[in-house]
PDB file of C-alpha atoms and ligand atoms in Angstrom:
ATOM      1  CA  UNK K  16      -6.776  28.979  49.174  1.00  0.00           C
ATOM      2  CA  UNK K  17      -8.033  26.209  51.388  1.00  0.00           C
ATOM      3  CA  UNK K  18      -7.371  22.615  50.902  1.00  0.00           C
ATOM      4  CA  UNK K  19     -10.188  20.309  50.820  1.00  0.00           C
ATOM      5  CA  UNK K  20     -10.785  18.041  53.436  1.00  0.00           C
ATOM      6  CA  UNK K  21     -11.201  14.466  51.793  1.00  0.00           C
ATOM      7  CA  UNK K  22     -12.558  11.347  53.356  1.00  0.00           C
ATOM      8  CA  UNK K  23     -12.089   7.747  51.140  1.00  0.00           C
ATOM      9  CA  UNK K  24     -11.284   3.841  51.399  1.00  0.00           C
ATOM     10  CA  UNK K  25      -7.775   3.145  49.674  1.00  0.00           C
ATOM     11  CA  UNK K  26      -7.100  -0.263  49.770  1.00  0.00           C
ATOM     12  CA  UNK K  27      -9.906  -1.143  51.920  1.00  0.00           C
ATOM     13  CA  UNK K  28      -8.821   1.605  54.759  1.00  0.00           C
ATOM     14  CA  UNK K  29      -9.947   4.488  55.906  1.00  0.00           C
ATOM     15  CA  UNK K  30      -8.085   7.797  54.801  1.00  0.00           C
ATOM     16  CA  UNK K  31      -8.737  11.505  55.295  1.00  0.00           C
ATOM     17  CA  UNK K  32      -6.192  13.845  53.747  1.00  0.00           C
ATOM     18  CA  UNK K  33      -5.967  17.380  53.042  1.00  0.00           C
ATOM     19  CA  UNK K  34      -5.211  18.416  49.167  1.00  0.00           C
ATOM     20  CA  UNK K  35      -5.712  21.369  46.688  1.00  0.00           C
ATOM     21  CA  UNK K  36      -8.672  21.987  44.392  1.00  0.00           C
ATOM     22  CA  UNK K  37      -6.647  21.192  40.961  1.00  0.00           C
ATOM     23  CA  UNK K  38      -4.504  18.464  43.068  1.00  0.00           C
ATOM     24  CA  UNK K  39      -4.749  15.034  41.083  1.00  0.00           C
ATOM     25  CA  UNK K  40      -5.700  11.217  43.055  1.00  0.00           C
ATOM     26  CA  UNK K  41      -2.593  10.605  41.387  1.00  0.00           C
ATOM     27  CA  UNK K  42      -0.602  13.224  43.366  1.00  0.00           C
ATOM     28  CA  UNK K  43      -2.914  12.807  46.430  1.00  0.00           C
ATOM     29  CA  UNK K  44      -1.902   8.840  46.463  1.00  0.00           C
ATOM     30  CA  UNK K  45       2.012   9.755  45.810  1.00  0.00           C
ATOM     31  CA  UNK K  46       2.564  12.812  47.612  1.00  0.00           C
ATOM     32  CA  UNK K  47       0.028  13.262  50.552  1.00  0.00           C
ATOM     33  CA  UNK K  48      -0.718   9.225  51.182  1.00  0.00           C
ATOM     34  CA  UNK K  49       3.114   8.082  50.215  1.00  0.00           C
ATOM     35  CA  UNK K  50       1.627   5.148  47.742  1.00  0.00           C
ATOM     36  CA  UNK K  51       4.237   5.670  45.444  1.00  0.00           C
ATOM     37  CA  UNK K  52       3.474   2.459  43.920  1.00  0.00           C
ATOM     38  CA  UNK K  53       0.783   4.168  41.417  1.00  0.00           C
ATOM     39  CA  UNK K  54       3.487   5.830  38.809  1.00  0.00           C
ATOM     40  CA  UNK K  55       3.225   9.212  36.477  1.00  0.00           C
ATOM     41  CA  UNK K  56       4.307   8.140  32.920  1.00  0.00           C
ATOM     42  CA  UNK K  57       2.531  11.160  31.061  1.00  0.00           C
ATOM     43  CA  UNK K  58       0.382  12.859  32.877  1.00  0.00           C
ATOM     44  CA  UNK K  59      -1.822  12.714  29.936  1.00  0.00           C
ATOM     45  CA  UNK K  60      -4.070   9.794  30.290  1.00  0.00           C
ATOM     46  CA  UNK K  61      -2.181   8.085  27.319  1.00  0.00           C
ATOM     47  CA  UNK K  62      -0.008   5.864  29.405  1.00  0.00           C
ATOM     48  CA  UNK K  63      -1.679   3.828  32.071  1.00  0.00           C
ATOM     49  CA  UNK K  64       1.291   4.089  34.557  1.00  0.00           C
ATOM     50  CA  UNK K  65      -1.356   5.528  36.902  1.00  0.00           C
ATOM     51  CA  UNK K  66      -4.238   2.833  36.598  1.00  0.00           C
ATOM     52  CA  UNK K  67      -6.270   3.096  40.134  1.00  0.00           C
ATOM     53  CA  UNK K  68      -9.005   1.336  40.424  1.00  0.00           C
ATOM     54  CA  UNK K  69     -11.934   3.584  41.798  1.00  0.00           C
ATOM     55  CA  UNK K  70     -14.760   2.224  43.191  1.00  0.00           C
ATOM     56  CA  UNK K  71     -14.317  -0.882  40.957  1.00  0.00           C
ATOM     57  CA  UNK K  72     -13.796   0.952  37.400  1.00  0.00           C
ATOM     58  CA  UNK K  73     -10.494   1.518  36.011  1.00  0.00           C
ATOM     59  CA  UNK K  74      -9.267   5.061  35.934  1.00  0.00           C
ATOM     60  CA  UNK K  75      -6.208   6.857  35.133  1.00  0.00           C
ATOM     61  CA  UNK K  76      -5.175   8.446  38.422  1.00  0.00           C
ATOM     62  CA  UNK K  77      -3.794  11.556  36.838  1.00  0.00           C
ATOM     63  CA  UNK K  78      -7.423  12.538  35.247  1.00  0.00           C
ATOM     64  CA  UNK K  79      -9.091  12.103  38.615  1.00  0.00           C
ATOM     65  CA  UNK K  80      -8.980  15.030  41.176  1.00  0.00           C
ATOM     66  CA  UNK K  81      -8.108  14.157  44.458  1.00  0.00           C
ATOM     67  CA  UNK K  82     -11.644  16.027  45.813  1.00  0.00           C
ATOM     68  CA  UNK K  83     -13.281  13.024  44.129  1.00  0.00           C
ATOM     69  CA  UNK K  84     -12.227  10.563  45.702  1.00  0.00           C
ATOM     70  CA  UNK K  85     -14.705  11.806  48.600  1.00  0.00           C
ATOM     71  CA  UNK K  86     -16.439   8.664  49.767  1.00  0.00           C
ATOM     72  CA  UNK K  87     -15.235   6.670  47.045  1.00  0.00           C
ATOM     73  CA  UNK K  88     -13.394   3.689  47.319  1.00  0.00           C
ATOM     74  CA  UNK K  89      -9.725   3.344  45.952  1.00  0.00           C
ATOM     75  CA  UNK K  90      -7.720  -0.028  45.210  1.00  0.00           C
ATOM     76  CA  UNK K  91      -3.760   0.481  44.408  1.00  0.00           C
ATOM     77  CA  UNK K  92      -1.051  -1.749  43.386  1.00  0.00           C
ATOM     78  CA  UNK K  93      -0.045  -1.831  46.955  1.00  0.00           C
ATOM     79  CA  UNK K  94      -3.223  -3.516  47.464  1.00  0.00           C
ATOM     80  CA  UNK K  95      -2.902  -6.145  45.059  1.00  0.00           C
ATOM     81  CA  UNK K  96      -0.986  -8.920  47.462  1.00  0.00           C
ATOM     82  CA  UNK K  97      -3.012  -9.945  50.748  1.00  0.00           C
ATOM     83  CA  UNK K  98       0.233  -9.997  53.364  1.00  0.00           C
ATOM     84  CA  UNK K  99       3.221 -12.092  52.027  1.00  0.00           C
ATOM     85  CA  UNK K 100       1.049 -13.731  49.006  1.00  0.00           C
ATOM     86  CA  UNK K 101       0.631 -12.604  45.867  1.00  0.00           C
ATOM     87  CA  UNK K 102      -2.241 -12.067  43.422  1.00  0.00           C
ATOM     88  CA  UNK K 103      -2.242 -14.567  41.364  1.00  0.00           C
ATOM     89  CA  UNK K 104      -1.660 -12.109  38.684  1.00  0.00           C
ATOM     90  CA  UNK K 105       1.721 -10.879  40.556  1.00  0.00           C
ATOM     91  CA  UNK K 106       2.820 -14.859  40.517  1.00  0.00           C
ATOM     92  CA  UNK K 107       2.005 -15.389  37.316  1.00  0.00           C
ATOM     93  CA  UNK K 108       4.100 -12.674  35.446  1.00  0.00           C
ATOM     94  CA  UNK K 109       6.869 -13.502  37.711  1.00  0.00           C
ATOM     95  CA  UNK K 110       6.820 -16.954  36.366  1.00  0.00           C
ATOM     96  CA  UNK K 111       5.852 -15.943  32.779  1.00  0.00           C
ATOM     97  CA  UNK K 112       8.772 -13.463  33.234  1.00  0.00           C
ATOM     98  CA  UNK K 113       6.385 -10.809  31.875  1.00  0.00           C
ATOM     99  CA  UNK K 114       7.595  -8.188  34.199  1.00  0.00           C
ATOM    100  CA  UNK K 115       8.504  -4.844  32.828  1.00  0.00           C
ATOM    101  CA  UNK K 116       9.837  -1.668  34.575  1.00  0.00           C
ATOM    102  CA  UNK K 117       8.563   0.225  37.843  1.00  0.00           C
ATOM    103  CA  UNK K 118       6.754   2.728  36.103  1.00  0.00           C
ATOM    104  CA  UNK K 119       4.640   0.409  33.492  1.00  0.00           C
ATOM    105  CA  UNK K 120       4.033  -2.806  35.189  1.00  0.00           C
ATOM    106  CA  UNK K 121       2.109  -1.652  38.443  1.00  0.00           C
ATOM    107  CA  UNK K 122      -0.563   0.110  35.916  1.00  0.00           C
ATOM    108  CA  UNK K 123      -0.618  -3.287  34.007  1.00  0.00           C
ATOM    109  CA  UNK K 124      -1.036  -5.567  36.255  1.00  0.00           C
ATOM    110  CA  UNK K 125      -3.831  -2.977  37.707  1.00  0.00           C
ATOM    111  CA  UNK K 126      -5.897  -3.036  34.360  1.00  0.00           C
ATOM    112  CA  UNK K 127      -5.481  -6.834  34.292  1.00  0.00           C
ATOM    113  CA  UNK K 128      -6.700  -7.365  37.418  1.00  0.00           C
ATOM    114  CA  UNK K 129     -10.372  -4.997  36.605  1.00  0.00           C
ATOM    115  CA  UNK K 130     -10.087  -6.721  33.426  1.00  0.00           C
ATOM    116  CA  UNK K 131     -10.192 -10.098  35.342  1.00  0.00           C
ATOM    117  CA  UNK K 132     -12.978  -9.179  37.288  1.00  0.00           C
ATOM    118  CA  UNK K 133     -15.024  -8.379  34.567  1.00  0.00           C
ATOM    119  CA  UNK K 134     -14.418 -10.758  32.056  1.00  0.00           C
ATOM    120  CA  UNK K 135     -12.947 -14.273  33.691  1.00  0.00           C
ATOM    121  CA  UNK K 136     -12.661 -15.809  30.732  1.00  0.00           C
ATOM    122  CA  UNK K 137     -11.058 -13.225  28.075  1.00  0.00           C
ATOM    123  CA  UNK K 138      -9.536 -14.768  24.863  1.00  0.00           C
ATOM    124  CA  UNK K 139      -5.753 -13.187  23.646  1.00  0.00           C
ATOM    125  CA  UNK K 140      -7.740 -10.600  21.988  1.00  0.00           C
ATOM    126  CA  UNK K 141      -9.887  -9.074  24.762  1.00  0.00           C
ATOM    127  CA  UNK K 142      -6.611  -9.299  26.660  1.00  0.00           C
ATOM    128  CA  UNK K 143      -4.556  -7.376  24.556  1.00  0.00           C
ATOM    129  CA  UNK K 144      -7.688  -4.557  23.885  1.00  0.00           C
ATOM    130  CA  UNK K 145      -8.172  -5.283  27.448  1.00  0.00           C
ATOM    131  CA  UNK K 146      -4.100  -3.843  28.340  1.00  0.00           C
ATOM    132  CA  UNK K 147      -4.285  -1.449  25.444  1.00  0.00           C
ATOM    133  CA  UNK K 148      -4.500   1.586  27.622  1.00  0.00           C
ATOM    134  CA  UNK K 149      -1.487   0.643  28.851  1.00  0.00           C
ATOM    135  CA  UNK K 150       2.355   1.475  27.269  1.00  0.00           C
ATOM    136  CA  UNK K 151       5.622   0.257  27.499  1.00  0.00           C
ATOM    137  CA  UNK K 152       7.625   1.119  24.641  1.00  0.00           C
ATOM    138  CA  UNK K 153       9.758  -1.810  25.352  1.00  0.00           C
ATOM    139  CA  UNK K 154       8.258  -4.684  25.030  1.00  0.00           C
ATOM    140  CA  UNK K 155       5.722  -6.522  22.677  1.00  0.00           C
ATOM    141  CA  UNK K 156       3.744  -7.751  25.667  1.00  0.00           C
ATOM    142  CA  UNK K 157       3.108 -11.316  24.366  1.00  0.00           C
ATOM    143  CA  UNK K 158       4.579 -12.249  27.366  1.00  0.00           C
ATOM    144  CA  UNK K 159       1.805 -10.084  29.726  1.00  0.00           C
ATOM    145  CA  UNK K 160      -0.563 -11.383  27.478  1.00  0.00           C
ATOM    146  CA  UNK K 161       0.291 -14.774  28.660  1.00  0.00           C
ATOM    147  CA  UNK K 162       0.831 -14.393  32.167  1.00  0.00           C
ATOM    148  CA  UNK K 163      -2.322 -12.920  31.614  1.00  0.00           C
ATOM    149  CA  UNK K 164      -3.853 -15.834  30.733  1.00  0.00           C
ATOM    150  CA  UNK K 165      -2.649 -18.216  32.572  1.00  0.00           C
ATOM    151  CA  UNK K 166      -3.996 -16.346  35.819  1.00  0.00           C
ATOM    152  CA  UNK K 167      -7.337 -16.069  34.250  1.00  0.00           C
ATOM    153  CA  UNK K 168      -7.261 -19.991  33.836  1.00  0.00           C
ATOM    154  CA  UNK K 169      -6.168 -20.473  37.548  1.00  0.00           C
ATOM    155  CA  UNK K 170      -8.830 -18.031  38.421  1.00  0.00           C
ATOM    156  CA  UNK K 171     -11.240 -19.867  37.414  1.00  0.00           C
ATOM    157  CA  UNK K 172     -10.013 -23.387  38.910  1.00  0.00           C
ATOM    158  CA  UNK K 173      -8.461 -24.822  35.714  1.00  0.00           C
TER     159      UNK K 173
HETATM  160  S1  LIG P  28       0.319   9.122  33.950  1.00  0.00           S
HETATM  161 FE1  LIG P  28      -1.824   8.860  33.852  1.00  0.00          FE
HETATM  162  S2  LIG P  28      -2.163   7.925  31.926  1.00  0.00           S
HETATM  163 FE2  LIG P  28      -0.017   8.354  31.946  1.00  0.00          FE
HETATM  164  S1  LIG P  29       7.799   1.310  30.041  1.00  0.00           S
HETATM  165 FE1  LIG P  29       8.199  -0.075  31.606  1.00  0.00          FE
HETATM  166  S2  LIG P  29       9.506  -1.580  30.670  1.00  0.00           S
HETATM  167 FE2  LIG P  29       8.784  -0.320  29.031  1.00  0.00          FE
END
């Protein structure tokens, strides 16, 4: 069958790539555009490892085709730092030592970033709802939850 021909912003660039009709954004991003940063936990939608941000709304990557991504715009962990500096996000769960493994913590720090940018000012609670799409079986994330925090509170200048 043929591929579909697929025009979209990832990351604030232009990309075109080819991909199947039952093809996931997760497996477009991965396979076709090598952004490996953007992980498959389950495959389900249960995990978060795959949080993309499309066209500012949180998704999970692996419930999104790649065909609709067509003129949509896509934002990826590898999009989160601005050349050598880090979101302040990145820096803050580096210094809150609230990073996990590869697979969870791009997906994390993906949903706290649209969290962020909708509510500037969460409290722990709207933090922790705000991550709860998001698993690691291996941690109890009070540690995210702060990091979280604290770049919420630099965010907004305090
Ligand atoms: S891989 Fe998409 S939610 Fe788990
Ligand atoms: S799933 Fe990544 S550290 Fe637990």
């Amino acid at each position: 069958m043929a591929r579909h021909h697929v025009t979209a912003t990832v990351n604030g660039d232009a990309v075109e790539f080819l991909c199947e009709t039952e093809e996931t954004l997760l497996e477009v991003l991965r396979d076709e555009l090598r952004l490996t940063g953007t992980k498959e936990g389950c495959g389900t939608g249960d995990c978060g490892a795959c949080s993309v941000m499309l066209d500012g709304r949180l998704v999970c990557s692996c419930l999104v085709l790649g065909v609709e991504a067509e003129g949509r715009a896509i934002e990826t962990i590898e999009g989160m730092a601005v050349g050598g500096d880090l979101h302040v996000l990145q820096r803050k769960f580096l210094e809150h030592a609230a990073l996990q493994c590869g697979i969870c913590t791009p997906g994390i720090l993906i949903a706290a970033k649209s969290l962020l940018a909708h509510n500037p000012n969460p409290t722990e609670s709207e933090v922790r709802y705000g991550l709860a799409g998001n698993l690691c079986r291996c941690t109890g994330y009070h540690k995210i939850v702060e990091a979280v925090l604290d770049a919420a509170r630099e965010m907004r200048g305090g």
